[in-house]
XYZ file of C-alpha atoms in Angstrom:
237
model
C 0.000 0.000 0.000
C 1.556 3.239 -1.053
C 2.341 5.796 1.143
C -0.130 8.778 1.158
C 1.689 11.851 -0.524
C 1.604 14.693 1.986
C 1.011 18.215 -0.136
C 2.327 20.950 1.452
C 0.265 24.189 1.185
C 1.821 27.408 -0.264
C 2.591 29.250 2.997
C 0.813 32.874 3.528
C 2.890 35.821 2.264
C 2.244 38.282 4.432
C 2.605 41.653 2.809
C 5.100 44.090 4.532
C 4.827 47.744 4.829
C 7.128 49.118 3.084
C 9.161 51.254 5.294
C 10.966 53.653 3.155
C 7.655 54.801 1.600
C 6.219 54.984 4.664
C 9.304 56.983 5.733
C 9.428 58.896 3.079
C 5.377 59.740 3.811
C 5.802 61.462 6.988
C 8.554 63.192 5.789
C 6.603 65.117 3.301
C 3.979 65.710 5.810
C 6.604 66.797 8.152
C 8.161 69.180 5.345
C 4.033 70.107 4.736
C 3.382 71.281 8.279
C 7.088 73.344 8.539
C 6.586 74.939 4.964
C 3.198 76.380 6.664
C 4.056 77.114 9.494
C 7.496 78.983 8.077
C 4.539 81.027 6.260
C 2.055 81.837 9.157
C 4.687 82.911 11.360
C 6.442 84.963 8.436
C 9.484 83.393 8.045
C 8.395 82.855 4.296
C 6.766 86.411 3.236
C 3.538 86.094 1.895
C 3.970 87.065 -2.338
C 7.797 86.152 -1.962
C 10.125 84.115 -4.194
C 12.353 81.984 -2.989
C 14.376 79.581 -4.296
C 14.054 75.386 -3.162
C 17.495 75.307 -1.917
C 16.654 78.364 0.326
C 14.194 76.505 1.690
C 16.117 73.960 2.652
C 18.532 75.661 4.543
C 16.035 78.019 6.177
C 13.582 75.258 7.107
C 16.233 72.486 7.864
C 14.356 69.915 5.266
C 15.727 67.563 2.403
C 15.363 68.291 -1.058
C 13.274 65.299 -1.868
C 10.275 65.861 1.466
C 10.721 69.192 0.399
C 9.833 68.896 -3.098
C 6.628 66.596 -2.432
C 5.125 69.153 -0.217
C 5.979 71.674 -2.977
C 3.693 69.539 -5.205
C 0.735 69.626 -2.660
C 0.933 72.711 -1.463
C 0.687 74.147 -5.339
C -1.668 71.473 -5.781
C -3.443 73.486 -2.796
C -2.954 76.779 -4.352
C -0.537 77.988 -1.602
C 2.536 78.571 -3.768
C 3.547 78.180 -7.585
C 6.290 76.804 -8.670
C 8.599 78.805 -11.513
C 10.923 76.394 -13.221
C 14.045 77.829 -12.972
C 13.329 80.883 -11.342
C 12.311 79.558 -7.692
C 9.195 79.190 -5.644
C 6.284 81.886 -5.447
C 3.610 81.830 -2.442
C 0.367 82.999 -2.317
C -0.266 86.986 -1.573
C -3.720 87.672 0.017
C -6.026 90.146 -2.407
C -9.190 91.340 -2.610
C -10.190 88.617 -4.882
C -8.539 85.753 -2.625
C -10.659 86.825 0.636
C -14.196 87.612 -1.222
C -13.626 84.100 -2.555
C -12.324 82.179 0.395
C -15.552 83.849 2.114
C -17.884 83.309 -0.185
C -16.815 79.248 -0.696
C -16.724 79.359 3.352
C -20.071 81.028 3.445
C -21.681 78.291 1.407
C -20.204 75.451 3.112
C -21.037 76.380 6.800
C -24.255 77.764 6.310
C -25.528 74.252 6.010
C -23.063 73.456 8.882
C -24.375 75.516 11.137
C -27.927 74.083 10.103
C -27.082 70.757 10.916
C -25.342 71.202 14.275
C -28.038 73.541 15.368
C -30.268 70.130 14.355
C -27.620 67.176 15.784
C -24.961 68.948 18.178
C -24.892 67.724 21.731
C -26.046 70.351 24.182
C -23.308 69.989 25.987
C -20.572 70.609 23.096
C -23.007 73.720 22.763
C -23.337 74.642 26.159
C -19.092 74.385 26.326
C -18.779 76.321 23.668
C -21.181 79.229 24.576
C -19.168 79.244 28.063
C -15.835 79.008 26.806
C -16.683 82.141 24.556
C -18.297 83.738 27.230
C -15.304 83.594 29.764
C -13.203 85.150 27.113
C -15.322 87.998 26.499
C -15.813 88.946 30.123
C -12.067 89.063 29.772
C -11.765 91.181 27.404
C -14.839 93.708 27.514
C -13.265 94.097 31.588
C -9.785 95.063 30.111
C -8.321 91.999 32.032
C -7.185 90.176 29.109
C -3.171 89.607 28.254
C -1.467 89.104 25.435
C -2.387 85.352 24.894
C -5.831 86.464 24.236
C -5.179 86.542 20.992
C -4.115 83.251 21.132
C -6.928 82.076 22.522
C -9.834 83.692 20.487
C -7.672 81.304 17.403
C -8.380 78.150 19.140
C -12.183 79.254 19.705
C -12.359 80.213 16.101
C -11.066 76.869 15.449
C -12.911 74.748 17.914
C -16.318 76.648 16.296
C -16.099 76.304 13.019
C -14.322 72.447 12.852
C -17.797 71.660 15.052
C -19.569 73.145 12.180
C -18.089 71.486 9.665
C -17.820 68.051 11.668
C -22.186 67.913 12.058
C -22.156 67.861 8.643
C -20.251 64.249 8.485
C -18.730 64.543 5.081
C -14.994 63.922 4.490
C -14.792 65.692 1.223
C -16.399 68.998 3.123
C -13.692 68.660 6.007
C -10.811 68.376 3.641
C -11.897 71.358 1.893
C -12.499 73.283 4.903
C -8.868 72.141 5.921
C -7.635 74.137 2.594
C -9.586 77.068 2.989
C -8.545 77.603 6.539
C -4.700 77.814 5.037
C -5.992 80.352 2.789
C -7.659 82.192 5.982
C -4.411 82.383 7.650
C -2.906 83.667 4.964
C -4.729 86.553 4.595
C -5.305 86.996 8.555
C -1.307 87.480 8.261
C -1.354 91.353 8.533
C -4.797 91.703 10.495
C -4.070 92.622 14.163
C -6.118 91.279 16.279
C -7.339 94.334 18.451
C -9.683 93.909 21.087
C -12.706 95.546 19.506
C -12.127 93.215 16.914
C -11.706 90.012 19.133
C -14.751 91.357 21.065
C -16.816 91.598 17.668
C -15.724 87.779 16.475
C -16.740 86.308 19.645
C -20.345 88.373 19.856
C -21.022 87.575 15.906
C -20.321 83.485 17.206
C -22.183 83.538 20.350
C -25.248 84.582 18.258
C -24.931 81.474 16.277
C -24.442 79.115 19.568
C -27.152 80.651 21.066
C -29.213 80.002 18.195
C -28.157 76.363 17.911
C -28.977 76.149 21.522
C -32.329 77.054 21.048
C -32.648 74.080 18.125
C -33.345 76.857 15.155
C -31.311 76.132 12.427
C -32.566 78.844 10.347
C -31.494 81.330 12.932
C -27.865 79.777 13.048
C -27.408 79.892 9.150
C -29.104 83.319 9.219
C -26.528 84.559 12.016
C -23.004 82.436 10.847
C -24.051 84.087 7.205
C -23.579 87.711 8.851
C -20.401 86.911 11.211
C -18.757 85.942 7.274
C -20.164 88.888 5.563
C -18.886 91.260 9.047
C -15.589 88.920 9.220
C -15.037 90.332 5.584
C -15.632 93.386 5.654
C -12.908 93.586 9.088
C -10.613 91.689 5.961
C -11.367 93.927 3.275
C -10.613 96.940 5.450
C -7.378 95.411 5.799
C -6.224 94.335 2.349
């Protein structure tokens, strides 16, 4: 009687990430995030041109992160790249901020809808208090110089709540883009007090109204605090 013939089965290749990609992936995102941030806190003037290898020595990056976050951020509309004759960001105009505000306006005007419809009451209430501590700050005179500071991370924490009721990843990633663009034409606004004082009032009318559950009152009232915002911009640029 023959022997039965054992078959051995093809062992499971388990597929490897491969590391240098990977690597090389969060170094572009790295080189993203310091290209940005070289801008916002004007190491990089806004309208400049500066040549890649300037960038590397002023940012501390390698050529090749920097150069894939060179593609994006054109890809972005941040900067445009001149072959042969260096790298050109984005200058804020007239025309940048009326459209930035106008694509913002459209967006979170349904946002504000929805989270007036779905937002805890809680997120709301935090919110409304949060703003509310920072005004009684301010309007007393007893704010410092991190208020300006501060009334960023509200603007933040407001408008990503927005845009996160809505539950679309193609709106957040947009939003993401347009906030760059926000920031880059915030770059010469000073942030006075009358003006911080202003923002936070123009938001607290759209919490409260979300509080209440009226979503036609919070679209009605984040419509205004983007024409108002605006027009504090256009006074500016």
């Amino acid at each position: 009687m023959k022997e039965p013939v054992s078959v051995k089965r093809p062992r499971t290749r388990i597929t490897k990430v491969d590391e240098p990609v990977e690597s090389g992936r969060r170094l572009g995102e790295m080189a993203y995030r310091r290209i940005l941030e070289g801008l916002f806190d004007r190491r990089i003037s806004a309208g400049s041109f500066i040549s890649q290898s300037e960038l590397m020595q002023l940012l501390d990056l390698p050529i090749q992160p920097l150069r894939d976050a060179l593609r994006v951020l054109e890809t972005e509309g941040i900067l445009k790249i001149h072959a042969r004759s260096g790298i050109e960001f984005l200058k804020a105009d007239l025309e940048l901020a009326r459209s930035t505000y106008q694509f913002r306006s459209i967006i979170e005007r349904s946002a504000a809808r929805a989270f007036a419809e779905t937002a805890d009451t809680a997120e709301i209430t935090r919110l409304i208090a949060d703003h509310r501590a920072l005004l009684e700050r301010l309007e007393s005179g007893q704010a410092d110089e991190r208020a300006a500071d501060e009334i960023e991370q509200l603007e933040q924490r407001f408008h990503s709540s927005m845009i996160a009721a809505l539950r679309n990843p193609m709106i957040e990633t947009t939003a993401r883009r347009l906030k760059n663009y926000v920031a880059v034409i915030r770059l010469d606004l000073t942030a006075t007090t009358p003006r911080m004082i202003r923002t936070i009032r123009e938001h607290l009318d759209v919490l409260d109204a979300c509080l209440a559950r009226d979503p036609a009152a919070a679209e009605a009232a984040l419509g205004y605090h983007f024409q108002a915002a605006l027009q504090r911009i256009l006074g500016m640029v």
